[in-house]
Each structure stands twice: as C-alpha cells, then as structure tokens.
Coordinates of C-alpha atoms and ligand atoms in Angstrom, one line a residue:
Chain U
X1 CA 21.0 -20.1 22.0
X2 CA 21.3 -20.9 25.4
X3 CA 22.5 -17.5 26.3
X4 CA 19.6 -15.8 24.1
X5 CA 16.9 -18.1 26.0
X6 CA 17.9 -16.6 29.7
X7 CA 18.6 -12.8 29.0
X8 CA 15.1 -13.3 27.9
X9 CA 13.7 -14.4 30.9
X10 CA 15.6 -12.6 32.6
X11 CA 14.3 -9.5 31.4
X12 CA 10.4 -10.8 31.7
X13 CA 11.9 -10.8 36.3
X14 CA 12.6 -7.2 35.6
X15 CA 9.8 -5.3 37.6
X16 CA 9.0 -2.9 35.3
X17 CA 10.0 0.8 37.4
X18 CA 9.9 4.2 35.8
X19 CA 13.6 4.2 35.1
X20 CA 13.1 0.7 32.0
X21 CA 14.6 1.8 29.8
X22 CA 11.5 1.1 26.8
X23 CA 14.5 1.5 23.7
X24 CA 17.6 0.5 24.1
X25 CA 19.4 0.5 20.5
X26 CA 23.5 -0.4 20.4
X27 CA 25.8 -0.8 18.3
X28 CA 23.5 -0.7 15.6
X29 CA 25.0 -0.2 11.7
X30 CA 22.5 0.5 8.9
X31 CA 24.1 0.5 4.2
X32 CA 22.5 0.5 1.4
X33 CA 24.2 -0.6 -1.2
X34 CA 27.6 1.0 -0.8
X35 CA 26.5 3.3 1.8
X36 CA 26.8 3.5 5.5
X37 CA 24.7 5.3 6.6
X38 CA 24.4 4.6 10.2
X39 CA 27.8 3.4 11.3
X40 CA 27.7 2.8 15.3
X41 CA 24.2 4.0 17.4
X42 CA 23.7 3.6 20.9
X43 CA 20.6 5.4 22.4
X44 CA 17.9 4.5 25.4
X45 CA 14.9 6.1 26.2
X46 CA 13.4 5.4 28.8
X47 CA 10.6 5.5 29.7
X48 CA 8.1 8.6 30.2
X49 CA 11.1 11.1 28.4
X50 CA 11.3 12.5 25.1
X51 CA 14.3 12.1 23.1
X52 CA 14.9 14.5 20.9
X53 CA 17.5 14.1 18.0
X54 CA 18.9 17.0 16.1
X55 CA 21.0 16.6 13.3
X56 CA 21.9 17.2 9.3
X57 CA 19.8 16.0 6.7
X58 CA 20.6 12.6 5.3
X59 CA 22.4 11.5 8.2
X60 CA 20.6 8.8 9.0
X61 CA 17.7 9.9 11.2
X62 CA 14.7 8.4 9.9
X63 CA 16.6 5.7 9.3
X64 CA 17.1 5.6 12.6
X65 CA 12.8 5.7 13.9
X66 CA 12.7 3.6 10.5
X67 CA 14.8 0.6 11.7
X68 CA 12.2 0.2 16.0
X69 CA 9.5 -0.7 13.8
X70 CA 10.4 -3.2 11.8
X71 CA 10.3 -1.0 8.3
X72 CA 14.2 -1.5 8.0
X73 CA 15.8 -4.2 8.9
X74 CA 19.6 -3.5 10.5
X75 CA 22.4 -5.0 9.2
X76 CA 23.9 -5.6 13.1
X77 CA 23.9 -4.3 16.4
X78 CA 20.7 -4.5 18.3
X79 CA 17.9 -2.5 18.8
X80 CA 15.4 -3.8 21.9
X81 CA 12.0 -2.3 22.5
X82 CA 10.2 -3.3 25.1
X83 CA 12.8 -5.7 26.4
X84 CA 12.3 -8.2 22.3
X85 CA 15.0 -7.6 20.0
X86 CA 12.8 -6.2 16.7
X87 CA 15.0 -7.8 14.5
X88 CA 14.1 -11.1 15.9
X89 CA 10.1 -10.3 15.8
X90 CA 7.9 -13.0 14.1
X91 CA 5.3 -11.3 12.5
X92 CA 2.7 -11.4 15.0
X93 CA 4.4 -10.5 17.4
X94 CA 6.2 -7.2 15.6
X95 CA 1.7 -6.7 15.0
X96 CA 1.9 -6.2 18.6
X97 CA 4.6 -3.8 19.0
X98 CA 3.5 -1.3 16.2
X99 CA 0.2 -1.2 17.5
X100 CA 1.5 0.1 21.0
X101 CA 4.4 3.1 18.4
X102 CA 2.2 5.7 16.9
X103 CA 4.7 6.6 14.1
X104 CA 4.6 10.3 12.3
X105 CA 5.9 10.0 9.3
X106 CA 7.6 13.3 8.0
X107 CA 5.5 13.4 5.2
X108 CA 2.5 13.1 6.9
X109 CA 1.0 9.4 4.6
X110 CA -2.6 10.0 4.9
X111 CA -4.2 7.8 3.4
X112 CA -5.0 9.5 0.0
X113 CA -8.1 8.2 -1.4
X114 CA -10.2 8.8 2.5
X115 CA -11.3 11.5 4.1
X116 CA -9.9 13.0 7.1
X117 CA -12.5 10.9 9.0
X118 CA -11.9 8.2 7.5
X119 CA -7.8 8.6 8.6
X120 CA -9.2 8.4 11.8
X121 CA -11.3 5.9 12.1
X122 CA -8.7 3.7 10.4
X123 CA -6.7 2.6 12.8
X124 CA -9.1 2.7 15.7
X125 CA -11.9 0.1 13.5
X126 CA -8.7 -1.8 11.9
X127 CA -6.4 -1.8 14.5
X128 CA -8.1 -1.5 18.4
X129 CA -11.1 -3.0 16.8
X130 CA -13.5 -0.9 18.7
X131 CA -17.1 -1.1 17.2
X132 CA -19.0 1.7 19.0
X133 CA -19.3 4.8 16.6
X134 CA -20.0 6.6 19.7
X135 CA -16.8 6.3 21.3
X136 CA -14.8 6.3 17.5
X137 CA -16.1 10.1 16.9
X138 CA -15.1 11.5 20.5
X139 CA -11.8 9.7 19.9
X140 CA -11.6 11.5 16.1
X141 CA -13.0 14.2 17.4
X142 CA -10.6 14.6 20.0
X143 CA -7.5 14.2 18.2
X144 CA -8.5 16.6 15.4
X145 CA -9.6 19.3 18.3
X146 CA -6.1 18.9 19.8
X147 CA -5.0 19.7 16.2
X148 CA -7.4 22.3 15.6
X149 CA -8.8 20.6 12.3
X150 CA -11.6 19.9 13.5
X151 CA -13.4 22.1 10.6
X152 CA -11.7 20.0 8.2
X153 CA -12.8 16.5 9.4
X154 CA -14.5 15.5 5.8
X155 CA -12.2 16.8 3.6
X156 CA -10.0 14.9 1.8
X157 CA -6.2 14.9 2.3
X158 CA -6.1 16.7 -1.0
X159 CA -8.0 19.1 -0.2
X160 CA -5.7 20.7 3.1
X161 CA -2.2 23.0 2.8
X162 CA 1.1 20.8 3.5
X163 CA 1.2 21.7 7.9
X164 CA -3.0 20.2 7.6
X165 CA -1.7 17.1 6.5
X166 CA 1.0 17.1 9.1
X167 CA -1.0 18.5 11.4
X168 CA -3.6 15.3 10.6
X169 CA -0.8 13.4 10.3
X170 CA -0.2 13.8 13.9
X171 CA -4.0 13.8 15.0
X172 CA -4.1 9.6 13.1
X173 CA -1.1 9.2 15.2
X174 CA -2.8 10.5 18.6
X175 CA -5.8 8.1 18.1
X176 CA -4.8 5.5 19.0
X177 CA -2.7 6.5 22.0
X178 CA 0.2 4.5 21.3
X179 CA 2.8 4.1 24.4
X180 CA 5.9 4.7 22.3
X181 CA 4.9 8.0 19.3
X182 CA 7.9 8.6 16.7
X183 CA 7.9 11.6 15.8
X184 CA 9.4 12.3 11.8
X185 CA 9.9 16.5 12.0
X186 CA 6.1 17.1 13.9
X187 CA 6.9 20.6 13.0
X188 CA 8.9 21.2 9.8
X189 CA 6.9 23.9 7.1
X190 CA 4.5 25.1 10.0
X191 CA 4.4 28.8 11.0
X192 CA 5.4 29.1 14.5
X193 CA 2.5 29.8 16.7
X194 CA 1.2 26.3 14.6
X195 CA 5.0 24.9 15.8
X196 CA 5.1 26.2 19.1
X197 CA 1.0 24.5 20.0
X198 CA 2.1 20.9 18.4
X199 CA 4.7 21.8 20.5
X200 CA 2.5 22.2 23.7
X201 CA 0.9 19.2 22.1
X202 CA 3.7 16.7 21.9
X203 CA 4.7 18.2 25.9
X204 CA 1.5 17.5 27.3
X205 CA 0.7 14.5 25.7
X206 CA 3.3 13.1 27.7
X207 CA 2.4 13.8 30.6
X208 CA -1.3 12.7 30.1
X209 CA -0.5 9.6 28.8
X210 CA 2.9 9.0 30.5
X211 CA 4.5 8.3 26.3
X212 CA 7.9 7.8 25.3
X213 CA 9.2 10.1 22.8
X214 CA 12.0 9.9 20.0
X215 CA 11.4 13.4 18.0
X216 CA 13.7 13.8 15.5
X217 CA 13.4 17.3 14.6
X218 CA 15.2 20.5 13.3
X219 CA 12.7 22.8 15.0
X220 CA 15.2 24.6 17.9
X221 CA 12.2 26.6 19.0
X222 CA 10.6 22.2 19.4
X223 CA 13.2 20.7 20.8
X224 CA 13.6 22.9 24.1
X225 CA 10.4 23.0 24.4
X226 CA 10.1 19.5 24.5
X227 CA 12.4 17.6 24.5
X228 CA 13.7 15.9 28.2
X229 CA 17.3 15.1 27.1
X230 CA 18.7 15.8 23.3
X231 CA 20.8 13.4 20.9
X232 CA 22.8 14.8 18.5
X233 CA 23.2 13.0 15.1
X234 CA 26.3 13.3 12.6
X235 CA 27.3 11.4 9.8
X236 CA 25.3 8.2 11.7
X237 CA 26.6 8.8 15.1
X238 CA 25.6 10.4 17.8
X239 CA 28.0 13.3 18.3
X240 CA 26.8 14.8 21.7
X241 CA 24.2 14.3 24.1
X242 CA 22.6 15.7 27.2
X243 CA 19.2 18.4 28.0
X244 CA 19.1 21.1 25.9
X245 CA 20.3 23.5 28.4
X246 CA 23.4 22.0 28.8
X247 CA 24.1 21.5 25.3
X248 CA 23.5 24.9 24.5
X249 CA 27.0 25.1 25.8
X250 CA 29.2 22.9 23.9
X251 CA 32.1 23.5 22.2
X252 CA 31.5 21.4 19.2
X253 CA 30.9 23.1 15.8
X254 CA 28.5 21.3 14.6
X255 CA 26.4 21.3 17.9
X256 CA 27.1 25.0 18.2
X257 CA 26.0 25.1 14.9
X258 CA 22.4 24.0 15.4
X259 CA 22.6 26.5 18.7
X260 CA 24.3 30.1 17.1
X261 CA 20.4 31.2 17.4
X262 CA 19.6 30.6 20.3
X263 CA 20.3 33.1 23.4
Chain R
X1 CA 29.4 -6.5 -0.4
X2 CA 31.4 -5.9 -3.3
X3 CA 29.1 -8.5 -6.0
X4 CA 26.1 -6.7 -5.0
X5 CA 27.0 -3.9 -7.6
X6 CA 26.1 -5.9 -10.3
X7 CA 23.0 -8.5 -10.5
X8 CA 22.6 -9.9 -13.6
X9 CA 19.8 -9.9 -16.1
X10 CA 18.8 -13.2 -15.0
X11 CA 19.6 -13.6 -11.7
X12 CA 16.8 -10.3 -11.7
X13 CA 14.5 -11.9 -13.9
X14 CA 15.0 -15.2 -10.9
X15 CA 14.2 -12.7 -7.7
X16 CA 11.3 -11.6 -9.8
X17 CA 9.5 -14.3 -10.3
X18 CA 10.5 -15.6 -7.1
X19 CA 8.2 -12.8 -5.5
X20 CA 6.0 -13.0 -7.8
X21 CA 5.2 -16.4 -6.0
X22 CA 5.5 -15.0 -3.1
X23 CA 3.2 -13.1 -3.5
X24 CA 0.4 -15.3 -4.6
X25 CA 0.6 -17.6 -1.3
X26 CA 0.7 -13.9 0.5
X27 CA -2.6 -13.2 -1.6
X28 CA -3.3 -16.2 -0.2
X29 CA -3.3 -16.3 3.1
X30 CA -4.9 -13.0 3.5
X31 CA -8.0 -13.4 2.0
X32 CA -8.9 -16.4 5.1
X33 CA -7.0 -14.3 7.9
X34 CA -8.5 -11.4 9.6
X35 CA -12.1 -10.4 8.7
X36 CA -13.0 -9.2 5.4
X37 CA -12.8 -6.0 4.2
X38 CA -16.3 -6.2 2.3
X39 CA -16.4 -2.0 2.1
X40 CA -13.7 -2.1 0.3
X41 CA -14.4 -5.0 -2.5
X42 CA -17.9 -3.4 -3.4
X43 CA -15.9 -0.1 -3.4
X44 CA -13.2 -1.2 -5.8
X45 CA -16.0 -3.9 -7.6
X46 CA -18.2 -0.5 -8.2
X47 CA -14.6 1.5 -9.3
X48 CA -13.6 -1.0 -11.8
X49 CA -17.0 -1.5 -13.7
X50 CA -17.9 2.3 -13.7
X51 CA -14.5 3.3 -15.0
X52 CA -14.7 0.6 -18.0
X53 CA -18.1 0.1 -18.6
X54 CA -18.0 2.7 -20.8
X55 CA -15.2 2.1 -22.8
X56 CA -15.8 -1.6 -22.6
X57 CA -19.2 -0.8 -24.4
X58 CA -17.9 1.1 -26.9
X59 CA -15.4 -1.2 -28.1
X60 CA -17.2 -4.3 -28.0
X61 CA -20.0 -2.6 -30.2
X62 CA -17.7 -1.7 -33.2
X63 CA -16.1 -5.0 -32.8
X64 CA -19.7 -6.3 -34.0
X65 CA -20.1 -4.2 -36.3
X66 CA -16.0 -4.6 -38.0
X67 CA -16.6 -8.2 -37.7
X68 CA -20.1 -8.4 -39.4
X69 CA -18.9 -6.7 -42.4
X70 CA -15.1 -8.1 -42.7
X71 CA -16.5 -11.4 -43.1
X72 CA -20.1 -10.8 -45.2
X73 CA -17.6 -10.5 -48.7
X74 CA -16.5 -14.0 -47.9
X75 CA -19.1 -15.6 -46.2
X76 CA -21.7 -14.5 -49.4
X77 CA -19.0 -15.1 -51.7
X78 CA -19.3 -19.2 -50.2
X79 CA -23.4 -17.7 -50.6
X80 CA -23.0 -19.0 -47.0
X81 CA -24.7 -15.6 -46.2
X82 CA -27.6 -16.8 -43.7
X83 CA -24.5 -18.6 -41.6
X84 CA -23.7 -14.9 -40.9
X85 CA -25.2 -15.0 -37.1
X86 CA -23.4 -18.4 -36.0
X87 CA -20.1 -17.2 -37.1
X88 CA -19.7 -14.6 -35.6
X89 CA -22.0 -15.5 -32.3
X90 CA -19.4 -18.4 -32.2
X91 CA -15.7 -15.6 -32.8
X92 CA -17.1 -13.4 -30.6
X93 CA -18.6 -15.2 -27.7
X94 CA -15.3 -17.8 -27.5
X95 CA -12.3 -15.7 -27.8
X96 CA -12.8 -12.3 -29.7
X97 CA -14.8 -10.6 -26.6
X98 CA -13.1 -12.5 -23.6
X99 CA -8.9 -11.1 -25.1
X100 CA -10.3 -7.6 -26.7
X101 CA -12.4 -6.7 -23.5
X102 CA -9.0 -8.2 -20.8
X103 CA -7.0 -6.3 -23.1
X104 CA -8.9 -3.5 -22.5
X105 CA -9.3 -4.1 -18.9
X106 CA -5.5 -4.4 -18.9
X107 CA -5.1 -1.3 -20.0
X108 CA -7.4 0.3 -17.5
X109 CA -7.8 -1.2 -15.0
X110 CA -3.9 -3.0 -14.6
X111 CA -2.7 0.2 -15.2
X112 CA -4.6 2.3 -12.3
X113 CA -4.2 -0.2 -9.5
X114 CA 0.4 0.1 -10.6
X115 CA -0.2 3.6 -10.0
X116 CA -2.1 3.6 -7.2
X117 CA -0.7 1.4 -5.1
X118 CA 3.0 2.4 -6.9
X119 CA 1.8 6.5 -5.6
X120 CA 0.1 5.3 -2.3
X121 CA 4.0 3.3 -1.5
X122 CA 6.2 6.2 -2.8
X123 CA 4.1 8.7 -0.4
X124 CA 4.6 6.6 2.2
X125 CA 1.0 5.4 3.1
X126 CA 2.2 1.3 2.4
X127 CA 4.2 2.2 5.0
X128 CA 1.9 4.1 7.1
X129 CA -0.7 1.4 7.3
X130 CA 2.7 -1.6 8.1
X131 CA 2.9 0.9 10.7
X132 CA 0.0 0.7 12.5
X133 CA -0.2 -2.6 12.5
X134 CA -2.6 -2.7 9.8
X135 CA -2.6 -5.3 7.0
X136 CA -1.7 -3.8 3.6
X137 CA -2.4 -7.1 2.0
X138 CA -5.9 -7.6 3.2
X139 CA -7.0 -4.4 3.0
X140 CA -5.9 -3.4 -0.6
X141 CA -4.3 -6.3 -2.4
X142 CA -7.1 -9.3 -1.9
X143 CA -9.8 -6.7 -2.3
X144 CA -8.4 -5.6 -5.6
X145 CA -7.2 -8.5 -7.1
X146 CA -11.3 -10.2 -5.1
X147 CA -12.9 -7.4 -7.4
X148 CA -11.0 -7.9 -10.8
X149 CA -11.4 -11.4 -10.9
X150 CA -15.2 -11.3 -10.4
X151 CA -16.0 -8.2 -12.7
X152 CA -14.2 -9.1 -15.9
X153 CA -16.1 -11.4 -16.4
X154 CA -19.1 -10.0 -15.9
X155 CA -17.8 -7.2 -18.2
X156 CA -16.5 -10.0 -20.6
X157 CA -20.7 -11.1 -20.7
X158 CA -21.8 -7.9 -21.3
X159 CA -19.1 -7.0 -23.8
X160 CA -20.4 -9.7 -24.9
X161 CA -23.5 -9.1 -25.6
X162 CA -23.4 -5.3 -26.9
X163 CA -20.8 -6.9 -29.6
X164 CA -23.4 -9.1 -30.8
X165 CA -25.9 -5.8 -30.5
X166 CA -23.8 -4.1 -32.9
X167 CA -23.3 -7.4 -35.3
X168 CA -27.0 -7.3 -35.4
X169 CA -27.1 -3.4 -36.3
X170 CA -24.7 -4.3 -38.9
X171 CA -26.3 -7.1 -40.4
X172 CA -29.2 -4.5 -41.0
X173 CA -27.2 -2.2 -43.4
X174 CA -27.8 -4.9 -45.7
X175 CA -29.3 -7.7 -45.3
X176 CA -33.5 -6.6 -43.0
X177 CA -33.2 -9.5 -40.4
X178 CA -35.7 -9.6 -37.8
X179 CA -34.5 -8.7 -34.5
X180 CA -36.2 -11.8 -32.9
X181 CA -34.7 -14.2 -35.9
X182 CA -31.1 -12.8 -35.4
X183 CA -30.5 -13.3 -31.8
X184 CA -32.4 -17.4 -32.9
X185 CA -29.9 -17.9 -34.6
X186 CA -27.2 -16.7 -32.5
X187 CA -28.4 -18.6 -29.1
X188 CA -28.8 -21.5 -31.2
X189 CA -25.3 -21.0 -32.6
X190 CA -23.8 -21.2 -29.0
X191 CA -24.1 -24.3 -27.3
X192 CA -22.9 -24.3 -23.2
X193 CA -19.5 -25.9 -25.0
X194 CA -18.9 -22.2 -26.5
X195 CA -19.7 -20.5 -23.7
X196 CA -18.7 -21.5 -20.0
X197 CA -14.3 -22.2 -21.1
X198 CA -14.3 -18.5 -22.6
X199 CA -16.2 -17.3 -19.7
X200 CA -14.3 -19.7 -16.9
X201 CA -10.3 -18.0 -18.8
X202 CA -12.0 -14.3 -18.1
X203 CA -11.9 -15.0 -14.0
X204 CA -8.1 -16.3 -15.0
X205 CA -7.5 -12.7 -17.6
X206 CA -9.2 -10.7 -14.1
X207 CA -7.5 -12.8 -11.9
X208 CA -3.6 -11.7 -14.4
X209 CA -4.9 -8.0 -14.1
X210 CA -5.8 -7.2 -10.8
X211 CA -2.4 -9.0 -9.5
X212 CA -0.2 -8.0 -11.9
X213 CA -1.5 -4.4 -11.0
X214 CA -0.9 -4.9 -7.5
X215 CA 1.9 -6.1 -7.8
X216 CA 3.6 -3.8 -10.1
X217 CA 2.2 -1.8 -7.5
X218 CA 3.3 -2.7 -3.8
X219 CA 6.7 -3.3 -5.9
X220 CA 7.5 -0.1 -7.1
X221 CA 10.6 1.7 -6.2
X222 CA 10.4 5.2 -4.0
X223 CA 10.1 8.6 -6.5
X224 CA 7.8 9.9 -8.3
X225 CA 8.9 8.7 -12.2
X226 CA 8.4 4.0 -10.1
X227 CA 4.6 5.4 -10.3
X228 CA 4.1 5.5 -13.9
X229 CA 6.5 2.6 -14.3
X230 CA 5.1 0.6 -12.0
X231 CA 1.3 1.4 -13.7
X232 CA 3.2 0.7 -17.0
X233 CA 4.5 -1.7 -16.6
X234 CA 1.8 -3.6 -15.1
X235 CA -0.2 -3.1 -18.4
X236 CA 2.9 -4.3 -20.5
X237 CA 2.8 -7.4 -18.3
X238 CA -0.7 -7.5 -18.0
X239 CA -1.3 -8.2 -21.7
X240 CA 1.2 -10.6 -22.3
X241 CA -0.1 -12.7 -19.3
X242 CA -3.1 -13.0 -20.5
X243 CA -2.3 -13.9 -24.6
X244 CA -0.3 -16.9 -22.2
X245 CA -3.1 -18.2 -20.2
X246 CA -5.3 -17.5 -23.9
X247 CA -2.8 -19.7 -25.3
X248 CA -2.8 -22.5 -22.4
X249 CA -7.3 -22.2 -22.3
X250 CA -7.3 -23.2 -26.2
X251 CA -5.4 -26.6 -25.4
X252 CA -6.9 -27.4 -22.3
X253 CA -10.9 -26.7 -23.8
X254 CA -10.1 -28.6 -27.7
X255 CA -8.7 -31.5 -25.2
X256 CA -11.8 -31.2 -23.1
X257 CA -15.3 -30.3 -25.0
X258 CA -13.9 -29.8 -28.7
X259 CA -12.9 -33.2 -29.5
Ligands
LIG1 N1 15.0 3.0 1.5 C1 15.9 3.7 1.2 N2 17.1 3.2 0.6 C2 18.1 3.2 -0.1 N3 18.7 4.2 0.3 C3 17.7 4.9 2.1 C4 16.2 4.1 2.2 N4 16.6 5.4 3.6 C5 17.1 5.9 3.3 N5 18.5 6.2 2.3 C6 19.5 7.4 2.7 O1 19.8 6.9 3.7 C7 20.3 8.7 4.2 C8 19.7 8.6 5.4 O2 18.1 9.4 5.3 P1 17.1 9.6 6.4 O3 16.2 9.4 5.5 O4 17.2 8.7 7.7 O5 18.1 11.2 6.5 P2 17.2 11.8 7.2 O6 18.5 12.2 8.7 O7 15.8 11.3 8.0 O8 16.8 13.6 6.2 P3 16.0 14.4 6.9 O9 16.7 15.5 8.0 O10 16.4 15.3 5.6 O11 14.9 14.1 6.6 C9 19.9 8.8 2.4 O12 21.3 9.1 1.8 C10 19.4 8.6 2.2 O13 19.4 8.0 0.6
LIG2 MG1 13.7 12.6 7.9

C-alpha cells in the first residue's frame, strides 16, 4: 500500500516531456476460462507516437486494446495509462480516462437507431457537453468531411456500405479530438484508394493534434504509412518490435510472412 | 481454474438473482445522477404506445365481447341478466384487463427491448457507448424502464375502456340496452377500490416488463443467436413476473380494500 502511494506521488511530480510514456503495459495476462489469450504483453507507447500491432487473427490484439480502456479486466500484470493503473480506477476516474481515449471498433459499432449525424453528435453533446449547435455542426461536418462522408450525413448506418460504416465509425472516434486513439483494423474491408486515404488521415491526425495511437492492422500499406514503430504479436506475446524498415529485414518466420509481399 | 468449468445450476441461478439486484440498484442510481434523457424517454413512450396500441385495442375488444357472450347464459339462468354490465365491469377492470394487456405488452415490448439491447450488445454498440465515456444505463436503460412504467398503465386504462365498449356491442346482439344505460351501470358498479389497486398493479407490471427486457438484453452473450435468446427469455420471464405480481397484488388488495 505504502509503496503504491509513493509511486503515485512520484509520477505526479514527473515533468511531462515529449519522451513521456503514455501507455505502459508490463507482463499483462488475460485468459477466458481455459483459454490463455494474452500470455505476457509488454509495451510502452510514447506521447504522440503511432504504434502498429501486427499479428494473426485471434492472437489477442483486440483483447489488448480492450484492456487499455477497461472494457476487459486483465488477470495479472500492470497496465498504466497517463501513469495510473487502469484496474485500480474508480468508475469516475475510468470515465475521465475514457473521455481522453478514442476507440475505433473493428465492426464500427455505429448506433444503428441514429443517423450518422446523431452518431457523431452523441459524444459531443453527452460527453463533452457542448451546447452551441453551430459548434456541434462545425465539428460534425469537419469530421465527416475528413473521411469523405459528408454526403451521407443524414443517412442511417443500415443504408451505408460496410466500408462507409467503418469510415463513419472513424469520424465518430476523431470528432471529440481524443489524446489517445486506439484503431482496431481501420482499413480492413476498404478499397486500396480509400485505405490509403484513411492511413494518411491517421498520420495527419497524429501530426495535427499530437495524438498517441495504437493501430491494429493487417494492411501493410497502412502499417508502412502510419507507423513510427511496429510490434508483431503471436500467440499472446510480442515477438518482434522495431521500425517498419528494420522489421522488413527480419529473419523471424512469422515476421517475414507479414512482410513477404513488400518490396 | 478447474472449478470454473462446471458451475452448478443453483449457483448460476443465485448469481443471476445477484446480477438482477445489482442491475436494479444501478438503474435507481442512474435515474438521479447526471442529466435525464428527456428526448429519448419521450421517444420510447411514443414507440411503446404506437407499437402496442392496435394490439391492445383489438385484444381488449374481443375479450369484452367474449366475456359477455360467456357470462350471459349463466346469468340469464339465474334471472340476473341485468347484472351483466356490472359483472363484466368488475371482472374486466379488476383483473382481466390489466393482466391480459400486461401479457400482450410483455410479448410486444419486453421482447423488442430485449432484442434491441441484445443486438446492440452483439454489435459492440453498448461497448462503444461505454468506451466513449457515456453511460448506456442512463441513455438506454433508465429511459426504457421508465417509459414502460408510464405507458403500460395508460395502455391498460385505454384497454379497459375499449373492452367495456366491446361488451356493450355484444350485449346489444341479444338485448337492447341504450348506450347511456349501459355506461351508467358500468360506472356505478366500479368503485374506487376496484380501479385504484388495479391501476397500481399495472404500474408494477410496466416496471417488470421494462426491467426484464433491459436486463435480458444487457446481459445477453455475444453471438447472433443470443439476440433471439434475449428476446425470448425476456417474454417468458416478464410474463412469469406479471403473474407473480398479480398474485401478490390480490393478497395485498384484499387485506386493504375488501375486508
Ligand atoms: N469477451 C470474450 N470472451 C471470450 N473470449 C474472447 C472474448 N474476446 C476475445 N476472446 C477470445 O480471445 C481470442 C483473441 O481475440 P481477439 O479479438 O483479440 O483477436 P484478434 O487478434 O483481434 O483477431 P482478429 O485479427 O481476427 O480481430 C479469440 O480466440 C477470442 O475467441
Ligand atoms: Mg480483432
């Protein structure tokens, strides 16, 4: 108990430089029943860094980022965001944290009883509690414009294609200008041209707002464009880490498999 | 880890009860914390009224007609045909109207709430709402439970009126009785002590319908088949609750009103 309190006070005095680690994960474990999904995850993400996670389907990439926002509780290990342990947070603290984190769901997870406009207004009015309609409209339109969906603003999610829904989900994530964005497969199911636009959008958000991001993807083009650093995950552990170009030369079989089509 | 594999049925059942109690308190806490979602509440009231009105009307009408046709031979054989309006009014307002209408609403409303929230759970919309820092309980659950609590009693009163009107038409198939005479008899035969307990009962029915629908939807598993399962078990559980509440209500009312 004493140690913990001391640790906390030390962190509060630490100056917030650019080298500060926003997300620190140590020895994270998570199982569902008998199934050990995360075995030993260690990851540190610096402020305004884009980290790409590569890994085969079902290795626990989505589970990892769901632990970061407290949707899933890890079994053991430490997971700190902005220096505070997520598992120890009260409901209120967790809510405060979640306001700072944007989360793009793999499925988009649009509210299907609301139009696209209402989907984007929801976090603005309910969470940021913005009152002026002009301000709301401006932000909603800007976010939709950046994903190229301004025309569909008054449509229902069911009237959109899969790719459009994904982009609308992305617009809803960025409309609140979060400090951290967790992208779960932002370009899957999109055509190469839109994929590239989304990857460039991710990069430009990082540059413009200094956001810290974790990007889960299978799209190597997206990884190349948007990443400062790439980690490769297999069977609940991280097996390789480095810049895109350094991993490109890796001899590891699984890593090489991801990079084999890249010239 | 090994003992997690087989959880005995009684333990799961107890856990379910525990979850429901917890959900109940969460619901109450969320009525009063943060802003109340008025527009969503009004939208839900409208949806519930709009979706169930037709069904409630038709069912009540038919029940009124059928009851008169069934009661008539018995009462006539006692030479008590003039008692028909009173008998119908008392049985309909006290018991048949509220219970039939609540069961209809359980089928219509509890299932659709269960399915709606269940599919929101499956498609990660509930997670998305929670992760964004909003409170799905406040936006989705509080509004729906309060909407059913308000709307089911209103639907019951409307159903009572339509049922009694159905009775009037059925009565006129055989005997000629004026509209005025029938409704004067009906109004004279319904005491406050008939109407009030029945009305209060429907408030509880409404709450049970909303609560069970929301609970089943919110706690459904992630998988497409669980949406149907949530809807189905919402109807079954809500109907069961309606009969349990009815049984309790009749005890309480007879203690308080019909000594
Ligand atoms: N809520 C849950 N309950 C039980 N098991 C789960 C849950 N969430 C994930 N899993 C299991 O954890 C494993 C990892 O899932 P996860 O969604 O993290 O995979 P992923 O790496 O994101 O794969 P993909 O690239 O296909 O999205 C899967 O085997 C899945 O069945
Ligand atoms: Mg995933």
